[in-house]
Amino acid sequence: MLSAVILLFLLSQVSSDLSVSQQLQCKNPKSTICSIQVLKYVDFRPPRLPPLEGKHTLQIRSGTVTRFSKELQPQLASILKLQLGRLNIESLWIMPTLLQLSAENNLIEQLVIEEQDDNVTEYSLQYLNLANNRLRSIRELNDLQALKELRLDNNLLEYIEMDTFAGMNKLKKLSLSNNRINAIATAEPIELPSLELFSLAHNNLTKLAIKDWTLLQLTDLQLNDNRLISLDVDNFEQFVSLEKLAIAGNSWYCFWLSKAIKNIARYVALNGKDEDCPAMPIDDICCSMTVVSDDQPAHADIAERIRLFEESQTRMKSELLQKLNRSKAWWNEEFAKIDGKTKDLKKEADELARLSSDDNKVKPEDVAKLSEVLMNADDNVDNIKSLVDSNKQFEKDITNLLYTVIEQKNRLLQTVKSANNLKEEMHAYKISFDNNVK
């Protein structure tokens, strides 16, 4: 009796669900775009979608579809563009015949992509947007060779293998921003001949090797807001089309940064800038004179870091002095021009004053006019003198800055010395302790 009641209950639930499914309709049945406002179904049985013959786009705006599975394929045969709203999707099957797929703002952790063989149609997908999900791996995407745009922003990615994108010769836009990426591996040189935009912004990268990337059409590279210290190249010469580079919000080493900016300044625009740098920025990008990597103890390679520090300091001092000398030469040249012109005018004024007693030779209004010009010339000379004084103050400020850098270097050396002394004391203590134990 009890089993019969349970069976009747289950049948009633199935009947209820089927009636709901049968009521699903496209918002505009005559359009080639089918829009469904709400869709809900349980895991073990796919929903019954509205008739989709003659329609190329399906939009499902909201609901609950935890598993978007291959069981839906017979009903989606004509669909080329699929837009999935907030459906709490956890597992997403990607249909081979789709051209566009958008499933952002879900809970996707698993992608189901069929392995390519003679019995499976090649994937035609050109646009894929899986932003704002929970993906931790994207290795499966390698089979999507027809992709032109791939958006994976705001997922949980930590490790990327560049060969995932190998063979995607049509890919133009690749965005991996706002993940947790701390490492990118390039096992073999990779070429993406159509890639124009590549974003790795807002991740946790400290190192990045790009010398084996051949991206001939890349115009926009976004590396901002990571923890990068330097790259393995400083000229970006493999990116022959590069126009925009975003590198603010990192921990750049000044020596590398200055060299890189100098190499690209003529043809690449830097997007974004840093605010409130603790030291002097380079083209509005903060940097540090010393570097301690996360993967080495603080006392490692001390001598090398001091050498690099001194090298950077010498280079910076040389560049500042060159700028000061150029500025001085310009001011002196301008001052000499104004001063010479003023002296000439004074001579003419003196001559006119001498001749002014003879009314037949010089008119009084000419003398008055020249006197006005002479006063203007004197004002110009005063302005130049004021600018020269300001330049001297600037030179004084720069000199003080250099002394500050030297002082910081001396403090660093003193700290290193103290650290070495402490290390020796700890070593002696360890030897004494070991002897006592024996």
mmCIF file with all atom_site columns, N, CA and C in Angstrom, residues 250-312:
data_model
loop_
_atom_site.group_PDB
_atom_site.id
_atom_site.type_symbol
_atom_site.label_atom_id
_atom_site.label_alt_id
_atom_site.label_comp_id
_atom_site.label_asym_id
_atom_site.label_entity_id
_atom_site.label_seq_id
_atom_site.pdbx_PDB_ins_code
_atom_site.Cartn_x
_atom_site.Cartn_y
_atom_site.Cartn_z
_atom_site.occupancy
_atom_site.B_iso_or_equiv
_atom_site.pdbx_formal_charge
_atom_site.auth_seq_id
_atom_site.auth_comp_id
_atom_site.auth_asym_id
_atom_site.auth_atom_id
_atom_site.pdbx_PDB_model_num
ATOM 1   N N  . ASN A 1 250 ? 52.384 47.358 -10.131 1.00 0.00 ? 250 ASN A N  1
ATOM 2   C CA . ASN A 1 250 ? 53.269 46.211 -9.933  1.00 0.00 ? 250 ASN A CA 1
ATOM 3   C C  . ASN A 1 250 ? 54.404 46.585 -8.983  1.00 0.00 ? 250 ASN A C  1
ATOM 4   N N  . SER A 1 251 ? 55.408 45.738 -8.886  1.00 0.00 ? 251 SER A N  1
ATOM 5   C CA . SER A 1 251 ? 56.554 45.971 -7.990  1.00 0.00 ? 251 SER A CA 1
ATOM 6   C C  . SER A 1 251 ? 57.845 46.020 -8.803  1.00 0.00 ? 251 SER A C  1
ATOM 7   N N  . TRP A 1 252 ? 57.830 46.788 -9.873  1.00 0.00 ? 252 TRP A N  1
ATOM 8   C CA . TRP A 1 252 ? 58.928 46.797 -10.825 1.00 0.00 ? 252 TRP A CA 1
ATOM 9   C C  . TRP A 1 252 ? 60.267 47.168 -10.198 1.00 0.00 ? 252 TRP A C  1
ATOM 10  N N  . TYR A 1 253 ? 61.309 46.547 -10.720 1.00 0.00 ? 253 TYR A N  1
ATOM 11  C CA . TYR A 1 253 ? 62.688 46.897 -10.382 1.00 0.00 ? 253 TYR A CA 1
ATOM 12  C C  . TYR A 1 253 ? 63.097 48.060 -11.288 1.00 0.00 ? 253 TYR A C  1
ATOM 13  N N  . CYS A 1 254 ? 63.562 49.158 -10.697 1.00 0.00 ? 254 CYS A N  1
ATOM 14  C CA . CYS A 1 254 ? 63.792 50.399 -11.439 1.00 0.00 ? 254 CYS A CA 1
ATOM 15  C C  . CYS A 1 254 ? 64.738 50.217 -12.615 1.00 0.00 ? 254 CYS A C  1
ATOM 16  N N  . PHE A 1 255 ? 65.782 49.423 -12.422 1.00 0.00 ? 255 PHE A N  1
ATOM 17  C CA . PHE A 1 255 ? 66.765 49.258 -13.479 1.00 0.00 ? 255 PHE A CA 1
ATOM 18  C C  . PHE A 1 255 ? 66.118 48.647 -14.716 1.00 0.00 ? 255 PHE A C  1
ATOM 19  N N  . TRP A 1 256 ? 65.280 47.601 -14.527 1.00 0.00 ? 256 TRP A N  1
ATOM 20  C CA . TRP A 1 256 ? 64.601 46.976 -15.661 1.00 0.00 ? 256 TRP A CA 1
ATOM 21  C C  . TRP A 1 256 ? 63.571 47.942 -16.244 1.00 0.00 ? 256 TRP A C  1
ATOM 22  N N  . LEU A 1 257 ? 62.794 48.598 -15.385 1.00 0.00 ? 257 LEU A N  1
ATOM 23  C CA . LEU A 1 257 ? 61.704 49.456 -15.849 1.00 0.00 ? 257 LEU A CA 1
ATOM 24  C C  . LEU A 1 257 ? 62.220 50.606 -16.712 1.00 0.00 ? 257 LEU A C  1
ATOM 25  N N  . SER A 1 258 ? 63.286 51.258 -16.263 1.00 0.00 ? 258 SER A N  1
ATOM 26  C CA . SER A 1 258 ? 63.812 52.401 -17.011 1.00 0.00 ? 258 SER A CA 1
ATOM 27  C C  . SER A 1 258 ? 64.298 51.962 -18.394 1.00 0.00 ? 258 SER A C  1
ATOM 28  N N  . LYS A 1 259 ? 64.918 50.798 -18.444 1.00 0.00 ? 259 LYS A N  1
ATOM 29  C CA . LYS A 1 259 ? 65.417 50.297 -19.720 1.00 0.00 ? 259 LYS A CA 1
ATOM 30  C C  . LYS A 1 259 ? 64.267 49.926 -20.649 1.00 0.00 ? 259 LYS A C  1
ATOM 31  N N  . ALA A 1 260 ? 63.239 49.280 -20.097 1.00 0.00 ? 260 ALA A N  1
ATOM 32  C CA . ALA A 1 260 ? 62.091 48.868 -20.906 1.00 0.00 ? 260 ALA A CA 1
ATOM 33  C C  . ALA A 1 260 ? 61.348 50.078 -21.465 1.00 0.00 ? 260 ALA A C  1
ATOM 34  N N  . ILE A 1 261 ? 61.103 51.069 -20.617 1.00 0.00 ? 261 ILE A N  1
ATOM 35  C CA . ILE A 1 261 ? 60.372 52.252 -21.068 1.00 0.00 ? 261 ILE A CA 1
ATOM 36  C C  . ILE A 1 261 ? 61.164 53.007 -22.132 1.00 0.00 ? 261 ILE A C  1
ATOM 37  N N  . LYS A 1 262 ? 62.469 53.069 -21.946 1.00 0.00 ? 262 LYS A N  1
ATOM 38  C CA . LYS A 1 262 ? 63.317 53.739 -22.937 1.00 0.00 ? 262 LYS A CA 1
ATOM 39  C C  . LYS A 1 262 ? 63.234 53.024 -24.285 1.00 0.00 ? 262 LYS A C  1
ATOM 40  N N  . ASN A 1 263 ? 63.152 51.705 -24.274 1.00 0.00 ? 263 ASN A N  1
ATOM 41  C CA . ASN A 1 263 ? 63.120 50.933 -25.516 1.00 0.00 ? 263 ASN A CA 1
ATOM 42  C C  . ASN A 1 263 ? 61.805 51.062 -26.269 1.00 0.00 ? 263 ASN A C  1
ATOM 43  N N  . ILE A 1 264 ? 60.704 51.267 -25.543 1.00 0.00 ? 264 ILE A N  1
ATOM 44  C CA . ILE A 1 264 ? 59.390 51.271 -26.202 1.00 0.00 ? 264 ILE A CA 1
ATOM 45  C C  . ILE A 1 264 ? 58.772 52.649 -26.309 1.00 0.00 ? 264 ILE A C  1
ATOM 46  N N  . ALA A 1 265 ? 59.416 53.671 -25.727 1.00 0.00 ? 265 ALA A N  1
ATOM 47  C CA . ALA A 1 265 ? 58.802 54.999 -25.614 1.00 0.00 ? 265 ALA A CA 1
ATOM 48  C C  . ALA A 1 265 ? 58.407 55.592 -26.958 1.00 0.00 ? 265 ALA A C  1
ATOM 49  N N  . ARG A 1 266 ? 59.114 55.224 -27.996 1.00 0.00 ? 266 ARG A N  1
ATOM 50  C CA . ARG A 1 266 ? 58.869 55.855 -29.292 1.00 0.00 ? 266 ARG A CA 1
ATOM 51  C C  . ARG A 1 266 ? 57.602 55.360 -29.974 1.00 0.00 ? 266 ARG A C  1
ATOM 52  N N  . TYR A 1 267 ? 57.134 54.163 -29.651 1.00 0.00 ? 267 TYR A N  1
ATOM 53  C CA . TYR A 1 267 ? 56.016 53.612 -30.416 1.00 0.00 ? 267 TYR A CA 1
ATOM 54  C C  . TYR A 1 267 ? 54.914 52.979 -29.564 1.00 0.00 ? 267 TYR A C  1
ATOM 55  N N  . VAL A 1 268 ? 55.063 52.949 -28.250 1.00 0.00 ? 268 VAL A N  1
ATOM 56  C CA . VAL A 1 268 ? 54.054 52.331 -27.389 1.00 0.00 ? 268 VAL A CA 1
ATOM 57  C C  . VAL A 1 268 ? 53.583 53.342 -26.341 1.00 0.00 ? 268 VAL A C  1
ATOM 58  N N  . ALA A 1 269 ? 52.264 53.447 -26.171 1.00 0.00 ? 269 ALA A N  1
ATOM 59  C CA . ALA A 1 269 ? 51.682 54.329 -25.162 1.00 0.00 ? 269 ALA A CA 1
ATOM 60  C C  . ALA A 1 269 ? 51.437 53.539 -23.877 1.00 0.00 ? 269 ALA A C  1
ATOM 61  N N  . LEU A 1 270 ? 51.889 54.094 -22.741 1.00 0.00 ? 270 LEU A N  1
ATOM 62  C CA . LEU A 1 270 ? 51.646 53.459 -21.448 1.00 0.00 ? 270 LEU A CA 1
ATOM 63  C C  . LEU A 1 270 ? 50.263 53.854 -20.940 1.00 0.00 ? 270 LEU A C  1
ATOM 64  N N  . ASN A 1 271 ? 49.416 52.858 -20.687 1.00 0.00 ? 271 ASN A N  1
ATOM 65  C CA . ASN A 1 271 ? 48.078 53.108 -20.164 1.00 0.00 ? 271 ASN A CA 1
ATOM 66  C C  . ASN A 1 271 ? 48.077 52.982 -18.649 1.00 0.00 ? 271 ASN A C  1
ATOM 67  N N  . GLY A 1 272 ? 47.544 53.997 -17.962 1.00 0.00 ? 272 GLY A N  1
ATOM 68  C CA . GLY A 1 272 ? 47.469 53.955 -16.511 1.00 0.00 ? 272 GLY A CA 1
ATOM 69  C C  . GLY A 1 272 ? 48.732 54.475 -15.861 1.00 0.00 ? 272 GLY A C  1
ATOM 70  N N  . LYS A 1 273 ? 48.616 54.891 -14.607 1.00 0.00 ? 273 LYS A N  1
ATOM 71  C CA . LYS A 1 273 ? 49.773 55.377 -13.864 1.00 0.00 ? 273 LYS A CA 1
ATOM 72  C C  . LYS A 1 273 ? 49.589 55.085 -12.385 1.00 0.00 ? 273 LYS A C  1
ATOM 73  N N  . ASP A 1 274 ? 50.707 55.093 -11.655 1.00 0.00 ? 274 ASP A N  1
ATOM 74  C CA . ASP A 1 274 ? 50.684 54.857 -10.211 1.00 0.00 ? 274 ASP A CA 1
ATOM 75  C C  . ASP A 1 274 ? 50.595 56.183 -9.464  1.00 0.00 ? 274 ASP A C  1
ATOM 76  N N  . GLU A 1 275 ? 49.972 56.144 -8.299  1.00 0.00 ? 275 GLU A N  1
ATOM 77  C CA . GLU A 1 275 ? 49.867 57.317 -7.436  1.00 0.00 ? 275 GLU A CA 1
ATOM 78  C C  . GLU A 1 275 ? 50.652 57.062 -6.146  1.00 0.00 ? 275 GLU A C  1
ATOM 79  N N  . ASP A 1 276 ? 51.205 58.142 -5.598  1.00 0.00 ? 276 ASP A N  1
ATOM 80  C CA . ASP A 1 276 ? 51.875 58.079 -4.281  1.00 0.00 ? 276 ASP A CA 1
ATOM 81  C C  . ASP A 1 276 ? 52.993 57.038 -4.247  1.00 0.00 ? 276 ASP A C  1
ATOM 82  N N  . CYS A 1 277 ? 53.920 57.156 -5.190  1.00 0.00 ? 277 CYS A N  1
ATOM 83  C CA . CYS A 1 277 ? 55.071 56.248 -5.191  1.00 0.00 ? 277 CYS A CA 1
ATOM 84  C C  . CYS A 1 277 ? 55.992 56.584 -4.027  1.00 0.00 ? 277 CYS A C  1
ATOM 85  N N  . PRO A 1 278 ? 56.524 55.595 -3.291  1.00 0.00 ? 278 PRO A N  1
ATOM 86  C CA . PRO A 1 278 ? 57.444 55.858 -2.183  1.00 0.00 ? 278 PRO A CA 1
ATOM 87  C C  . PRO A 1 278 ? 58.775 56.444 -2.656  1.00 0.00 ? 278 PRO A C  1
ATOM 88  N N  . ALA A 1 279 ? 59.146 56.167 -3.908  1.00 0.00 ? 279 ALA A N  1
ATOM 89  C CA . ALA A 1 279 ? 60.372 56.718 -4.479  1.00 0.00 ? 279 ALA A CA 1
ATOM 90  C C  . ALA A 1 279 ? 60.016 57.408 -5.791  1.00 0.00 ? 279 ALA A C  1
ATOM 91  N N  . MET A 1 280 ? 61.026 57.974 -6.442  1.00 0.00 ? 280 MET A N  1
ATOM 92  C CA . MET A 1 280 ? 60.792 58.690 -7.685  1.00 0.00 ? 280 MET A CA 1
ATOM 93  C C  . MET A 1 280 ? 60.276 57.742 -8.759  1.00 0.00 ? 280 MET A C  1
ATOM 94  N N  . PRO A 1 281 ? 59.066 58.013 -9.353  1.00 0.00 ? 281 PRO A N  1
ATOM 95  C CA . PRO A 1 281 ? 58.532 57.123 -10.396 1.00 0.00 ? 281 PRO A CA 1
ATOM 96  C C  . PRO A 1 281 ? 59.246 57.344 -11.724 1.00 0.00 ? 281 PRO A C  1
ATOM 97  N N  . ILE A 1 282 ? 59.078 56.385 -12.612 1.00 0.00 ? 282 ILE A N  1
ATOM 98  C CA . ILE A 1 282 ? 59.586 56.499 -13.978 1.00 0.00 ? 282 ILE A CA 1
ATOM 99  C C  . ILE A 1 282 ? 58.372 56.536 -14.903 1.00 0.00 ? 282 ILE A C  1
ATOM 100 N N  . ASP A 1 283 ? 58.144 57.692 -15.530 1.00 0.00 ? 283 ASP A N  1
ATOM 101 C CA . ASP A 1 283 ? 56.968 57.887 -16.386 1.00 0.00 ? 283 ASP A CA 1
ATOM 102 C C  . ASP A 1 283 ? 55.675 57.510 -15.646 1.00 0.00 ? 283 ASP A C  1
ATOM 103 N N  . ASP A 1 284 ? 55.562 57.973 -14.403 1.00 0.00 ? 284 ASP A N  1
ATOM 104 C CA . ASP A 1 284 ? 54.369 57.752 -13.564 1.00 0.00 ? 284 ASP A CA 1
ATOM 105 C C  . ASP A 1 284 ? 54.164 56.284 -13.180 1.00 0.00 ? 284 ASP A C  1
ATOM 106 N N  . ILE A 1 285 ? 55.205 55.475 -13.251 1.00 0.00 ? 285 ILE A N  1
ATOM 107 C CA . ILE A 1 285 ? 55.140 54.071 -12.824 1.00 0.00 ? 285 ILE A CA 1
ATOM 108 C C  . ILE A 1 285 ? 56.089 53.887 -11.645 1.00 0.00 ? 285 ILE A C  1
ATOM 109 N N  . CYS A 1 286 ? 55.591 53.371 -10.534 1.00 0.00 ? 286 CYS A N  1
ATOM 110 C CA . CYS A 1 286 ? 56.419 53.167 -9.343  1.00 0.00 ? 286 CYS A CA 1
ATOM 111 C C  . CYS A 1 286 ? 57.404 52.021 -9.566  1.00 0.00 ? 286 CYS A C  1
ATOM 112 N N  . CYS A 1 287 ? 58.553 52.137 -8.900  1.00 0.00 ? 287 CYS A N  1
ATOM 113 C CA . CYS A 1 287 ? 59.539 51.068 -8.971  1.00 0.00 ? 287 CYS A CA 1
ATOM 114 C C  . CYS A 1 287 ? 60.400 51.104 -7.719  1.00 0.00 ? 287 CYS A C  1
ATOM 115 N N  . SER A 1 288 ? 61.185 50.054 -7.537  1.00 0.00 ? 288 SER A N  1
ATOM 116 C CA . SER A 1 288 ? 62.048 49.936 -6.368  1.00 0.00 ? 288 SER A CA 1
ATOM 117 C C  . SER A 1 288 ? 63.481 49.718 -6.813  1.00 0.00 ? 288 SER A C  1
ATOM 118 N N  . MET A 1 289 ? 64.426 50.288 -6.033  1.00 0.00 ? 289 MET A N  1
ATOM 119 C CA . MET A 1 289 ? 65.841 50.133 -6.348  1.00 0.00 ? 289 MET A CA 1
ATOM 120 C C  . MET A 1 289 ? 66.380 48.758 -5.962  1.00 0.00 ? 289 MET A C  1
ATOM 121 N N  . THR A 1 290 ? 65.751 48.112 -5.011  1.00 0.00 ? 290 THR A N  1
ATOM 122 C CA . THR A 1 290 ? 66.211 46.793 -4.567  1.00 0.00 ? 290 THR A CA 1
ATOM 123 C C  . THR A 1 290 ? 65.084 45.795 -4.707  1.00 0.00 ? 290 THR A C  1
ATOM 124 N N  . VAL A 1 291 ? 65.451 44.552 -4.880  1.00 0.00 ? 291 VAL A N  1
ATOM 125 C CA . VAL A 1 291 ? 64.474 43.490 -5.084  1.00 0.00 ? 291 VAL A CA 1
ATOM 126 C C  . VAL A 1 291 ? 64.833 42.297 -4.225  1.00 0.00 ? 291 VAL A C  1
ATOM 127 N N  . VAL A 1 292 ? 63.867 41.799 -3.463  1.00 0.00 ? 292 VAL A N  1
ATOM 128 C CA . VAL A 1 292 ? 64.029 40.524 -2.755  1.00 0.00 ? 292 VAL A CA 1
ATOM 129 C C  . VAL A 1 292 ? 62.893 39.624 -3.217  1.00 0.00 ? 292 VAL A C  1
ATOM 130 N N  . SER A 1 293 ? 63.222 38.558 -3.919  1.00 0.00 ? 293 SER A N  1
ATOM 131 C CA . SER A 1 293 ? 62.205 37.667 -4.458  1.00 0.00 ? 293 SER A CA 1
ATOM 132 C C  . SER A 1 293 ? 61.539 36.872 -3.348  1.00 0.00 ? 293 SER A C  1
ATOM 133 N N  . ASP A 1 294 ? 60.315 36.457 -3.600  1.00 0.00 ? 294 ASP A N  1
ATOM 134 C CA . ASP A 1 294 ? 59.583 35.662 -2.613  1.00 0.00 ? 294 ASP A CA 1
ATOM 135 C C  . ASP A 1 294 ? 60.206 34.285 -2.417  1.00 0.00 ? 294 ASP A C  1
ATOM 136 N N  . ASP A 1 295 ? 60.907 33.781 -3.440  1.00 0.00 ? 295 ASP A N  1
ATOM 137 C CA . ASP A 1 295 ? 61.429 32.422 -3.367  1.00 0.00 ? 295 ASP A CA 1
ATOM 138 C C  . ASP A 1 295 ? 62.869 32.347 -2.877  1.00 0.00 ? 295 ASP A C  1
ATOM 139 N N  . GLN A 1 296 ? 63.392 33.418 -2.265  1.00 0.00 ? 296 GLN A N  1
ATOM 140 C CA . GLN A 1 296 ? 64.738 33.366 -1.741  1.00 0.00 ? 296 GLN A CA 1
ATOM 141 C C  . GLN A 1 296 ? 64.791 34.079 -0.386  1.00 0.00 ? 296 GLN A C  1
ATOM 142 N N  . PRO A 1 297 ? 65.656 33.643 0.544   1.00 0.00 ? 297 PRO A N  1
ATOM 143 C CA . PRO A 1 297 ? 65.757 34.310 1.838   1.00 0.00 ? 297 PRO A CA 1
ATOM 144 C C  . PRO A 1 297 ? 66.296 35.724 1.675   1.00 0.00 ? 297 PRO A C  1
ATOM 145 N N  . ALA A 1 298 ? 66.063 36.546 2.685   1.00 0.00 ? 298 ALA A N  1
ATOM 146 C CA . ALA A 1 298 ? 66.415 37.961 2.598   1.00 0.00 ? 298 ALA A CA 1
ATOM 147 C C  . ALA A 1 298 ? 67.908 38.176 2.445   1.00 0.00 ? 298 ALA A C  1
ATOM 148 N N  . HIS A 1 299 ? 68.748 37.238 2.959   1.00 0.00 ? 299 HIS A N  1
ATOM 149 C CA . HIS A 1 299 ? 70.188 37.452 2.900   1.00 0.00 ? 299 HIS A CA 1
ATOM 150 C C  . HIS A 1 299 ? 70.827 36.883 1.630   1.00 0.00 ? 299 HIS A C  1
ATOM 151 N N  . ALA A 1 300 ? 69.987 36.243 0.742   1.00 0.00 ? 300 ALA A N  1
ATOM 152 C CA . ALA A 1 300 ? 70.561 35.606 -0.444  1.00 0.00 ? 300 ALA A CA 1
ATOM 153 C C  . ALA A 1 300 ? 71.010 36.642 -1.459  1.00 0.00 ? 300 ALA A C  1
ATOM 154 N N  . ASP A 1 301 ? 72.145 36.357 -2.094  1.00 0.00 ? 301 ASP A N  1
ATOM 155 C CA . ASP A 1 301 ? 72.669 37.219 -3.163  1.00 0.00 ? 301 ASP A CA 1
ATOM 156 C C  . ASP A 1 301 ? 72.778 38.673 -2.729  1.00 0.00 ? 301 ASP A C  1
ATOM 157 N N  . ILE A 1 302 ? 73.222 38.884 -1.479  1.00 0.00 ? 302 ILE A N  1
ATOM 158 C CA . ILE A 1 302 ? 73.321 40.253 -0.969  1.00 0.00 ? 302 ILE A CA 1
ATOM 159 C C  . ILE A 1 302 ? 74.295 41.074 -1.789  1.00 0.00 ? 302 ILE A C  1
ATOM 160 N N  . ALA A 1 303 ? 75.444 40.520 -2.078  1.00 0.00 ? 303 ALA A N  1
ATOM 161 C CA . ALA A 1 303 ? 76.454 41.271 -2.825  1.00 0.00 ? 303 ALA A CA 1
ATOM 162 C C  . ALA A 1 303 ? 75.929 41.669 -4.205  1.00 0.00 ? 303 ALA A C  1
ATOM 163 N N  . GLU A 1 304 ? 75.204 40.739 -4.855  1.00 0.00 ? 304 GLU A N  1
ATOM 164 C CA . GLU A 1 304 ? 74.675 41.036 -6.184  1.00 0.00 ? 304 GLU A CA 1
ATOM 165 C C  . GLU A 1 304 ? 73.633 42.144 -6.130  1.00 0.00 ? 304 GLU A C  1
ATOM 166 N N  . ARG A 1 305 ? 72.766 42.086 -5.123  1.00 0.00 ? 305 ARG A N  1
ATOM 167 C CA . ARG A 1 305 ? 71.741 43.113 -5.004  1.00 0.00 ? 305 ARG A CA 1
ATOM 168 C C  . ARG A 1 305 ? 72.345 44.483 -4.694  1.00 0.00 ? 305 ARG A C  1
ATOM 169 N N  . ILE A 1 306 ? 73.405 44.496 -3.889  1.00 0.00 ? 306 ILE A N  1
ATOM 170 C CA . ILE A 1 306 ? 74.079 45.768 -3.614  1.00 0.00 ? 306 ILE A CA 1
ATOM 171 C C  . ILE A 1 306 ? 74.725 46.309 -4.887  1.00 0.00 ? 306 ILE A C  1
ATOM 172 N N  . ARG A 1 307 ? 75.318 45.409 -5.673  1.00 0.00 ? 307 ARG A N  1
ATOM 173 C CA . ARG A 1 307 ? 75.941 45.848 -6.922  1.00 0.00 ? 307 ARG A CA 1
ATOM 174 C C  . ARG A 1 307 ? 74.903 46.452 -7.872  1.00 0.00 ? 307 ARG A C  1
ATOM 175 N N  . LEU A 1 308 ? 73.758 45.778 -7.983  1.00 0.00 ? 308 LEU A N  1
ATOM 176 C CA . LEU A 1 308 ? 72.704 46.295 -8.843  1.00 0.00 ? 308 LEU A CA 1
ATOM 177 C C  . LEU A 1 308 ? 72.154 47.619 -8.328  1.00 0.00 ? 308 LEU A C  1
ATOM 178 N N  . PHE A 1 309 ? 72.063 47.715 -6.993  1.00 0.00 ? 309 PHE A N  1
ATOM 179 C CA . PHE A 1 309 ? 71.601 48.964 -6.388  1.00 0.00 ? 309 PHE A CA 1
ATOM 180 C C  . PHE A 1 309 ? 72.539 50.110 -6.750  1.00 0.00 ? 309 PHE A C  1
ATOM 181 N N  . GLU A 1 310 ? 73.831 49.878 -6.586  1.00 0.00 ? 310 GLU A N  1
ATOM 182 C CA . GLU A 1 310 ? 74.812 50.917 -6.892  1.00 0.00 ? 310 GLU A CA 1
ATOM 183 C C  . GLU A 1 310 ? 74.811 51.254 -8.377  1.00 0.00 ? 310 GLU A C  1
ATOM 184 N N  . GLU A 1 311 ? 74.605 50.222 -9.209  1.00 0.00 ? 311 GLU A N  1
ATOM 185 C CA . GLU A 1 311 ? 74.547 50.449 -10.649 1.00 0.00 ? 311 GLU A CA 1
ATOM 186 C C  . GLU A 1 311 ? 73.356 51.335 -11.011 1.00 0.00 ? 311 GLU A C  1
ATOM 187 N N  . SER A 1 312 ? 72.214 51.047 -10.396 1.00 0.00 ? 312 SER A N  1
ATOM 188 C CA . SER A 1 312 ? 71.026 51.864 -10.647 1.00 0.00 ? 312 SER A CA 1
ATOM 189 C C  . SER A 1 312 ? 71.230 53.294 -10.157 1.00 0.00 ? 312 SER A C  1
#
